[in-house]
mmCIF file of C-alpha atoms and ligand atoms in Angstrom:
data_model
loop_
_atom_site.group_PDB
_atom_site.id
_atom_site.type_symbol
_atom_site.label_atom_id
_atom_site.label_comp_id
_atom_site.label_asym_id
_atom_site.label_seq_id
_atom_site.Cartn_x
_atom_site.Cartn_y
_atom_site.Cartn_z
ATOM 1 C CA MET A 1 19.199 60.475 29.366
ATOM 2 C CA SER A 2 22.532 59.965 27.463
ATOM 3 C CA LEU A 3 22.526 56.882 28.795
ATOM 4 C CA ILE A 4 21.600 53.585 27.533
ATOM 5 C CA ASN A 5 21.874 50.695 29.277
ATOM 6 C CA ILE A 6 22.057 47.797 27.884
ATOM 7 C CA ASP A 7 21.327 44.263 29.564
ATOM 8 C CA ASN A 8 19.947 42.132 26.647
ATOM 9 C CA PHE A 9 23.353 41.898 23.912
ATOM 10 C CA ASN A 10 24.939 38.305 24.170
ATOM 11 C CA ALA A 11 28.398 38.497 22.532
ATOM 12 C CA SER A 12 29.042 35.018 22.472
ATOM 13 C CA ASP A 13 26.068 34.839 20.088
ATOM 14 C CA GLU A 14 28.354 34.290 17.152
ATOM 15 C CA ARG A 15 25.437 33.635 14.855
ATOM 16 C CA ARG A 16 24.212 37.027 13.061
ATOM 17 C CA ASN A 17 20.385 38.093 11.458
ATOM 18 C CA SER A 18 19.251 41.324 9.505
ATOM 19 C CA VAL A 19 17.687 41.926 12.778
ATOM 20 C CA ASP A 20 21.499 42.796 14.923
ATOM 21 C CA ILE A 21 22.653 44.652 11.832
ATOM 22 C CA ASP A 22 19.643 47.432 12.348
ATOM 23 C CA ARG A 23 20.166 47.140 15.536
ATOM 24 C CA GLY A 24 23.008 47.406 15.162
ATOM 25 C CA ARG A 25 23.307 50.727 12.799
ATOM 26 C CA GLU A 26 20.490 52.602 15.475
ATOM 27 C CA TYR A 27 22.738 52.298 18.158
ATOM 28 C CA CYS A 28 25.614 53.707 15.922
ATOM 29 C CA ARG A 29 23.854 56.441 14.926
ATOM 30 C CA GLN A 30 22.980 56.737 19.059
ATOM 31 C CA LEU A 31 26.931 56.459 19.436
ATOM 32 C CA GLU A 32 26.994 59.200 16.710
ATOM 33 C CA GLN A 33 24.306 61.135 18.816
ATOM 34 C CA GLY A 34 25.982 62.132 21.984
ATOM 35 C CA LYS A 35 24.732 58.771 23.633
ATOM 36 C CA ILE A 36 26.775 55.802 26.097
ATOM 37 C CA PHE A 37 25.794 52.792 25.702
ATOM 38 C CA TYR A 38 26.372 51.325 29.259
ATOM 39 C CA PHE A 39 26.583 47.396 30.285
ATOM 40 C CA ASP A 40 26.679 46.573 34.344
ATOM 41 C CA HIS A 41 29.282 43.920 33.479
ATOM 42 C CA ILE A 42 32.194 43.434 31.539
ATOM 43 C CA PRO A 43 30.560 41.284 28.002
ATOM 44 C CA PHE A 44 32.683 40.232 26.766
ATOM 45 C CA ASN A 45 35.001 37.082 27.515
ATOM 46 C CA PHE A 46 38.298 38.644 30.825
ATOM 47 C CA PRO A 47 39.421 34.857 32.991
ATOM 48 C CA LYS A 48 39.330 36.376 36.432
ATOM 49 C CA GLU A 49 43.040 35.601 36.576
ATOM 50 C CA TYR A 50 43.684 38.012 33.975
ATOM 51 C CA LEU A 51 41.739 41.266 36.255
ATOM 52 C CA THR A 52 43.867 39.309 39.339
ATOM 53 C CA PHE A 53 47.032 40.039 37.582
ATOM 54 C CA LEU A 54 46.652 43.746 36.580
ATOM 55 C CA LEU A 55 45.508 44.082 39.876
ATOM 56 C CA SER A 56 48.411 43.504 41.521
ATOM 57 C CA ARG A 57 50.274 46.346 38.832
ATOM 58 C CA ARG A 58 51.652 49.322 40.113
ATOM 59 C CA GLN A 59 52.495 51.896 38.559
ATOM 60 C CA GLN A 60 55.178 54.499 38.785
ATOM 61 C CA ASN A 61 52.828 58.060 39.264
ATOM 62 C CA THR A 62 55.286 59.938 36.420
ATOM 63 C CA ARG A 63 53.941 62.864 35.316
ATOM 64 C CA PHE A 64 56.369 61.240 31.455
ATOM 65 C CA HIS A 65 53.471 58.811 31.549
ATOM 66 C CA LYS A 66 49.595 59.011 31.893
ATOM 67 C CA ASN A 67 48.792 55.523 31.404
ATOM 68 C CA ILE A 68 50.085 52.568 30.133
ATOM 69 C CA SER A 69 49.979 52.548 26.215
ATOM 70 C CA PHE A 70 50.111 49.747 24.749
ATOM 71 C CA ARG A 71 49.351 49.597 21.213
ATOM 72 C CA PRO A 72 47.707 46.168 19.923
ATOM 73 C CA GLN A 73 49.139 46.808 15.687
ATOM 74 C CA THR A 74 52.731 46.310 16.969
ATOM 75 C CA ASN A 75 52.860 44.576 20.484
ATOM 76 C CA LEU A 76 54.362 47.947 21.910
ATOM 77 C CA LEU A 77 54.145 48.950 26.101
ATOM 78 C CA ARG A 78 54.661 51.837 27.754
ATOM 79 C CA GLY A 79 54.820 52.994 30.386
ATOM 80 C CA PHE A 80 55.481 49.701 32.441
ATOM 81 C CA PRO A 81 59.182 48.974 33.044
ATOM 82 C CA ALA A 82 60.790 46.900 30.549
ATOM 83 C CA SER A 83 63.741 45.613 32.846
ATOM 84 C CA GLU A 84 59.918 43.960 34.743
ATOM 85 C CA LYS A 85 60.974 41.602 31.682
ATOM 86 C CA LYS A 86 58.562 38.362 33.108
ATOM 87 C CA ASP A 87 55.495 41.237 33.920
ATOM 88 C CA PHE A 88 56.510 42.800 30.677
ATOM 89 C CA ALA A 89 55.280 40.240 28.921
ATOM 90 C CA ARG A 90 52.509 39.072 30.679
ATOM 91 C CA LEU A 91 51.100 42.356 31.180
ATOM 92 C CA GLN A 92 51.530 42.183 26.739
ATOM 93 C CA GLU A 93 49.804 39.581 26.695
ATOM 94 C CA ILE A 94 47.376 40.102 28.283
ATOM 95 C CA MET A 95 47.123 44.015 26.804
ATOM 96 C CA GLN A 96 47.000 41.489 23.122
ATOM 97 C CA PHE A 97 43.923 40.314 24.668
ATOM 98 C CA TYR A 98 41.831 42.494 25.475
ATOM 99 C CA SER A 99 43.289 44.466 22.554
ATOM 100 C CA GLY A 100 41.325 41.293 19.987
ATOM 101 C CA GLN A 101 38.436 40.652 22.909
ATOM 102 C CA VAL A 102 36.879 44.083 22.276
ATOM 103 C CA THR A 103 37.395 43.738 18.958
ATOM 104 C CA LYS A 104 36.004 40.630 17.941
ATOM 105 C CA PHE A 105 32.630 42.586 20.428
ATOM 106 C CA LEU A 106 32.917 45.533 19.113
ATOM 107 C CA ALA A 107 32.065 43.493 15.241
ATOM 108 C CA ALA A 108 28.878 42.148 17.172
ATOM 109 C CA PHE A 109 27.759 44.261 18.260
ATOM 110 C CA LEU A 110 28.073 47.155 15.913
ATOM 111 C CA PRO A 111 28.040 46.178 12.434
ATOM 112 C CA PRO A 112 28.067 48.724 10.401
ATOM 113 C CA TYR A 113 30.947 49.469 11.086
ATOM 114 C CA ALA A 114 33.421 46.295 11.896
ATOM 115 C CA GLU A 115 34.933 46.235 8.147
ATOM 116 C CA LYS A 116 35.794 49.994 8.216
ATOM 117 C CA ARG A 117 37.017 50.496 11.918
ATOM 118 C CA LEU A 118 40.483 51.261 12.548
ATOM 119 C CA LEU A 119 42.670 49.958 15.527
ATOM 120 C CA ASP A 120 43.916 52.406 18.290
ATOM 121 C CA TYR A 121 46.208 51.849 21.083
ATOM 122 C CA ALA A 122 44.604 50.753 24.351
ATOM 123 C CA SER A 123 45.418 51.501 27.669
ATOM 124 C CA PHE A 124 45.338 50.711 31.211
ATOM 125 C CA ARG A 125 44.594 53.689 33.529
ATOM 126 C CA THR A 126 46.047 51.791 37.107
ATOM 127 C CA ILE A 127 47.023 55.298 38.916
ATOM 128 C CA GLU A 128 43.739 56.877 41.205
ATOM 129 C CA GLU A 129 42.669 59.437 39.435
ATOM 130 C CA ASN A 130 41.617 62.106 42.305
ATOM 131 C CA GLY A 131 44.216 64.728 42.721
ATOM 132 C CA ARG A 132 46.859 63.838 39.993
ATOM 133 C CA ASP A 133 49.383 66.197 39.156
ATOM 134 C CA LEU A 134 48.997 66.923 35.933
ATOM 135 C CA PRO A 135 49.653 69.273 33.491
ATOM 136 C CA LEU A 136 47.191 71.722 32.843
ATOM 137 C CA HIS A 137 46.133 69.817 28.803
ATOM 138 C CA LYS A 138 46.972 66.703 31.031
ATOM 139 C CA ARG A 139 44.276 66.999 33.647
ATOM 140 C CA ASN A 140 41.570 64.727 33.280
ATOM 141 C CA GLU A 141 39.494 65.857 35.521
ATOM 142 C CA LEU A 142 38.700 69.502 33.267
ATOM 143 C CA LEU A 143 36.240 68.646 30.353
ATOM 144 C CA HIS A 144 37.608 68.190 27.413
ATOM 145 C CA VAL A 145 36.727 66.868 24.199
ATOM 146 C CA ASP A 146 39.314 63.987 23.275
ATOM 147 C CA ALA A 147 41.759 65.029 19.739
ATOM 148 C CA PHE A 148 45.010 63.381 19.272
ATOM 149 C CA PRO A 149 48.128 65.286 18.566
ATOM 150 C CA ASN A 150 50.077 62.222 16.919
ATOM 151 C CA ARG A 151 47.006 61.128 14.949
ATOM 152 C CA PRO A 152 45.275 63.483 13.420
ATOM 153 C CA THR A 153 41.850 61.154 12.355
ATOM 154 C CA ARG A 154 40.783 63.736 9.416
ATOM 155 C CA GLY A 155 36.184 64.099 10.164
ATOM 156 C CA GLY A 156 36.974 60.070 11.390
ATOM 157 C CA ARG A 157 35.750 60.305 14.826
ATOM 158 C CA ILE A 158 36.655 59.166 17.681
ATOM 159 C CA LEU A 159 35.713 55.732 19.860
ATOM 160 C CA ARG A 160 36.975 54.589 23.153
ATOM 161 C CA VAL A 161 35.180 51.017 25.249
ATOM 162 C CA PHE A 162 35.949 51.542 28.511
ATOM 163 C CA THR A 163 36.057 48.822 31.534
ATOM 164 C CA ASN A 164 36.525 49.609 35.025
ATOM 165 C CA ILE A 165 38.384 46.925 36.557
ATOM 166 C CA ASN A 166 38.152 47.883 40.288
ATOM 167 C CA PRO A 167 36.360 44.841 42.749
ATOM 168 C CA THR A 168 35.086 48.366 45.291
ATOM 169 C CA LYS A 169 35.984 51.155 43.749
ATOM 170 C CA GLU A 170 33.213 52.991 41.316
ATOM 171 C CA ARG A 171 34.998 54.966 38.165
ATOM 172 C CA VAL A 172 32.844 58.665 38.288
ATOM 173 C CA TRP A 173 33.331 60.629 34.993
ATOM 174 C CA GLN A 174 31.649 63.907 34.346
ATOM 175 C CA ILE A 175 29.898 64.956 31.588
ATOM 176 C CA GLY A 176 28.365 68.296 29.677
ATOM 177 C CA GLU A 177 26.118 69.299 26.912
ATOM 178 C CA SER A 178 26.059 68.133 23.420
ATOM 179 C CA PHE A 179 28.949 68.431 20.472
ATOM 180 C CA GLU A 180 26.395 71.415 19.131
ATOM 181 C CA ARG A 181 25.606 73.074 21.750
ATOM 182 C CA LEU A 182 29.101 73.091 23.367
ATOM 183 C CA ALA A 183 30.550 74.448 19.670
ATOM 184 C CA GLU A 184 28.031 77.334 19.484
ATOM 185 C CA LYS A 185 28.950 78.792 22.849
ATOM 186 C CA TYR A 186 32.704 78.597 22.738
ATOM 187 C CA ALA A 187 33.863 77.204 18.979
ATOM 188 C CA SER A 188 33.950 81.174 17.687
ATOM 189 C CA ASP A 189 36.211 81.669 21.155
ATOM 190 C CA ALA A 190 38.505 78.862 20.559
ATOM 191 C CA GLY A 191 39.547 80.259 16.715
ATOM 192 C CA LEU A 192 37.549 78.533 14.643
ATOM 193 C CA ASN A 193 37.416 80.869 11.069
ATOM 194 C CA ARG A 194 40.544 82.129 11.704
ATOM 195 C CA ILE A 195 41.418 78.130 11.788
ATOM 196 C CA ALA A 196 38.880 77.041 8.794
ATOM 197 C CA VAL A 197 40.126 80.017 6.633
ATOM 198 C CA GLN A 198 44.948 79.670 7.526
ATOM 199 C CA SER A 199 44.136 75.883 6.668
ATOM 200 C CA ALA A 200 42.332 77.670 2.924
ATOM 201 C CA SER A 201 44.461 79.810 2.086
ATOM 202 C CA THR A 202 48.249 79.853 1.466
ATOM 203 C CA SER A 203 50.365 79.396 4.638
ATOM 204 C CA GLY A 204 47.464 76.484 4.867
ATOM 205 C CA LYS A 205 49.369 75.325 1.341
ATOM 206 C CA ILE A 206 53.174 76.266 2.703
ATOM 207 C CA VAL A 207 52.296 73.876 5.330
ATOM 208 C CA ARG A 208 51.187 71.195 3.381
ATOM 209 C CA HIS A 209 53.937 71.394 1.385
ATOM 210 C CA THR A 210 56.849 71.581 4.065
ATOM 211 C CA SER A 211 54.793 68.161 5.381
ATOM 212 C CA ARG A 212 55.325 66.438 2.354
ATOM 213 C CA PHE A 213 59.361 67.847 2.417
ATOM 214 C CA LEU A 214 59.392 65.967 6.289
ATOM 215 C CA LYS A 215 57.601 62.931 5.516
ATOM 216 C CA LYS A 216 59.539 62.649 1.870
ATOM 217 C CA ILE A 217 62.779 63.240 4.431
ATOM 218 C CA GLY A 218 61.705 60.459 6.717
ATOM 219 C CA LEU A 219 60.853 62.749 10.041
ATOM 220 C CA PRO A 220 57.452 61.813 11.058
ATOM 221 C CA VAL A 221 54.443 64.892 10.955
ATOM 222 C CA ALA A 222 51.315 64.240 11.763
ATOM 223 C CA ASP A 223 49.004 65.308 8.056
ATOM 224 C CA ARG A 224 46.226 67.909 10.090
ATOM 225 C CA SER A 225 43.495 68.653 8.032
ATOM 226 C CA ALA A 226 41.812 72.124 9.308
ATOM 227 C CA TYR A 227 39.418 69.950 11.940
ATOM 228 C CA ASP A 228 41.976 68.410 13.370
ATOM 229 C CA HIS A 229 43.420 71.532 13.901
ATOM 230 C CA PHE A 230 40.833 73.044 15.133
ATOM 231 C CA MET A 231 39.869 69.652 17.384
ATOM 232 C CA LEU A 232 43.814 69.932 19.653
ATOM 233 C CA ARG A 233 42.875 73.850 19.560
ATOM 234 C CA PHE A 234 39.550 72.943 21.065
ATOM 235 C CA HIS A 235 40.463 70.181 23.650
ATOM 236 C CA ASP A 236 43.026 73.617 24.881
ATOM 237 C CA TYR A 237 40.570 75.718 24.529
ATOM 238 C CA LEU A 238 38.296 74.114 27.306
ATOM 239 C CA LYS A 239 40.070 73.191 29.371
ATOM 240 C CA GLU A 240 42.196 76.538 29.774
ATOM 241 C CA ASN A 241 38.240 77.997 30.530
ATOM 242 C CA THR A 242 37.752 77.200 33.783
ATOM 243 C CA ASN A 243 34.868 80.245 33.363
ATOM 244 C CA TYR A 244 33.373 76.797 31.114
ATOM 245 C CA GLN A 245 34.765 74.280 34.085
ATOM 246 C CA LYS A 246 33.306 76.086 36.337
ATOM 247 C CA ASN A 247 29.770 77.080 35.223
ATOM 248 C CA GLY A 248 28.861 74.541 32.522
ATOM 249 C CA ASP A 249 26.981 72.036 31.987
ATOM 250 C CA LYS A 250 27.043 68.944 33.716
ATOM 251 C CA THR A 251 26.367 65.922 35.230
ATOM 252 C CA ARG A 252 27.973 62.984 37.530
ATOM 253 C CA LEU A 253 27.565 59.091 36.360
ATOM 254 C CA GLU A 254 29.469 56.461 38.451
ATOM 255 C CA PHE A 255 30.439 53.344 36.510
ATOM 256 C CA PRO A 256 30.455 50.315 39.423
ATOM 257 C CA PRO A 257 32.864 47.674 39.654
ATOM 258 C CA ASN A 258 32.697 45.625 36.339
ATOM 259 C CA SER A 259 31.300 47.593 34.340
ATOM 260 C CA THR A 260 31.763 48.612 30.881
ATOM 261 C CA TRP A 261 30.427 52.153 28.180
ATOM 262 C CA LEU A 262 31.214 52.911 24.921
ATOM 263 C CA VAL A 263 31.616 56.630 24.614
ATOM 264 C CA PHE A 264 32.713 58.619 21.198
ATOM 265 C CA THR A 265 34.535 60.995 23.325
ATOM 266 C CA ASP A 266 35.389 63.584 20.475
ATOM 267 C CA GLY A 267 31.633 64.405 20.275
ATOM 268 C CA VAL A 268 30.923 64.257 23.706
ATOM 269 C CA PRO A 269 32.149 67.276 26.525
ATOM 270 C CA HIS A 270 33.529 64.313 29.493
ATOM 271 C CA SER A 271 36.130 64.498 32.616
ATOM 272 C CA VAL A 272 37.326 61.288 35.255
ATOM 273 C CA LEU A 273 36.953 62.604 39.238
ATOM 274 C CA SER A 274 38.221 59.484 40.867
ATOM 275 C CA GLY A 275 38.328 55.955 40.528
ATOM 276 C CA GLN A 276 41.377 54.045 39.829
ATOM 277 C CA PHE A 277 42.763 51.081 37.505
ATOM 278 C CA ALA A 278 40.498 50.591 34.142
ATOM 279 C CA LEU A 279 40.659 48.771 30.766
ATOM 280 C CA GLU A 280 40.608 51.685 27.491
ATOM 281 C CA GLN A 281 40.993 51.234 23.918
ATOM 282 C CA THR A 282 40.296 53.147 21.415
ATOM 283 C CA PHE A 283 39.149 52.513 17.500
ATOM 284 C CA ILE A 284 39.395 55.520 15.254
ATOM 285 C CA ILE A 285 35.613 55.102 12.723
ATOM 286 C CA PRO A 286 36.756 57.321 9.908
ATOM 287 C CA PHE A 287 34.406 59.197 8.506
ATOM 288 C CA GLU A 288 33.045 57.605 5.379
ATOM 289 C CA ALA A 289 32.105 54.130 7.809
ATOM 290 C CA LEU A 290 29.480 56.558 10.028
ATOM 291 C CA VAL A 291 26.322 55.933 10.307
ATOM 292 C CA SER A 292 25.082 59.776 10.585
ATOM 293 C CA PRO A 293 27.891 61.876 9.383
ATOM 294 C CA GLU A 294 25.134 65.305 9.358
ATOM 295 C CA ASP A 295 25.966 64.511 12.972
ATOM 296 C CA SER A 296 30.250 64.238 13.611
ATOM 297 C CA PRO A 297 31.445 67.342 15.127
ATOM 298 C CA ALA A 298 33.164 68.324 10.941
ATOM 299 C CA ARG A 299 29.742 68.399 9.578
ATOM 300 C CA VAL A 300 28.741 70.405 13.032
ATOM 301 C CA LEU A 301 31.630 72.589 12.919
ATOM 302 C CA GLU A 302 31.985 73.248 8.833
ATOM 303 C CA LYS A 303 27.961 74.784 9.351
ATOM 304 C CA MET A 304 28.991 76.947 12.113
ATOM 305 C CA CYS A 305 32.195 78.659 10.064
ATOM 306 C CA ARG A 306 30.455 77.786 6.710
ATOM 307 C CA LYS A 307 33.685 76.213 5.447
ATOM 308 C CA SER A 308 35.227 72.490 4.512
ATOM 309 C CA LEU A 309 37.589 71.512 7.515
ATOM 310 C CA ILE A 310 38.095 67.868 6.316
ATOM 311 C CA ALA A 311 38.072 66.829 2.003
ATOM 312 C CA VAL A 312 35.516 64.842 2.352
HETATM 313 C C1 SIN B 401 39.433 61.176 29.055
HETATM 314 O O1 SIN B 401 39.261 60.558 28.239
HETATM 315 O O2 SIN B 401 39.341 62.098 29.335
HETATM 316 C C2 SIN B 401 39.953 59.866 30.701
HETATM 317 C C3 SIN B 401 38.873 58.904 30.118
HETATM 318 C C4 SIN B 401 39.312 58.138 31.616
HETATM 319 O O3 SIN B 401 40.475 57.441 32.477
HETATM 320 O O4 SIN B 401 37.086 56.532 32.328
HETATM 321 FE FE1 FE B 402 39.019 62.229 27.123
#
């Protein structure tokens, strides 16, 4: 079973000893191998009045902002009308608090990542997922692995912590087979070899020169490794593949109100079928910080195509 239920972890206990460190290492390994860690409660402090405020929010259902997103480093909140000044500031404050709490919790639960994880964006998902009208590549009810167009990881991994804050309704996911099996079946067809060869060749160098030039003149460029190119393609490829969507392996998971789960969404194929009101914080775990790098999508893909996809 891919779900591991944690019922004996106390995040408020500050004392950590070597047993916690060893256990944390084992947890990291299991997560990196595709397990999902599950808590039937919120494993950090989150005041009830914050929940009440969040549940009273209504986001405009536009195709432009998929969720309300929050960047903890810069306090930037997007997808919520800035004209609603008072609520905007309150939401910013709550998202900042949430981010801080999840970060502390992660440091206690997974000590091996504590010093090295990069704090990425958080999100507040206010829109009912069932029946959303989004463009194909943004549709979340289709199984996929995550990759960010504007934040390449160069082999680093995407760790996400979700909490279903809906007081009455579960959040329903589907998960697919292991990354290794998924890649065996579909990576070639998605263009793994072409992308690996291209980025090792001159055309790859030209792209690198161009991107250096664009950066010099001050334009933001995502510095993608071959791995990032492939993962972006793979995300789209899987969503486009109607045969995979229809016939691929899937298991249904129901996350009840107030439950929290942690998962590497770049390695576990997933989709959300229904649910409304979830909080989510993303961390990037750099490749060098992985406990089991040989289980990472980057290494699995490199083994398949026998080419280097990341510069480590
Ligand atoms: C996703 O990462 O694909 C969406 C998951 C969710 O919103 O529950
Ligand atoms: Fe996703």
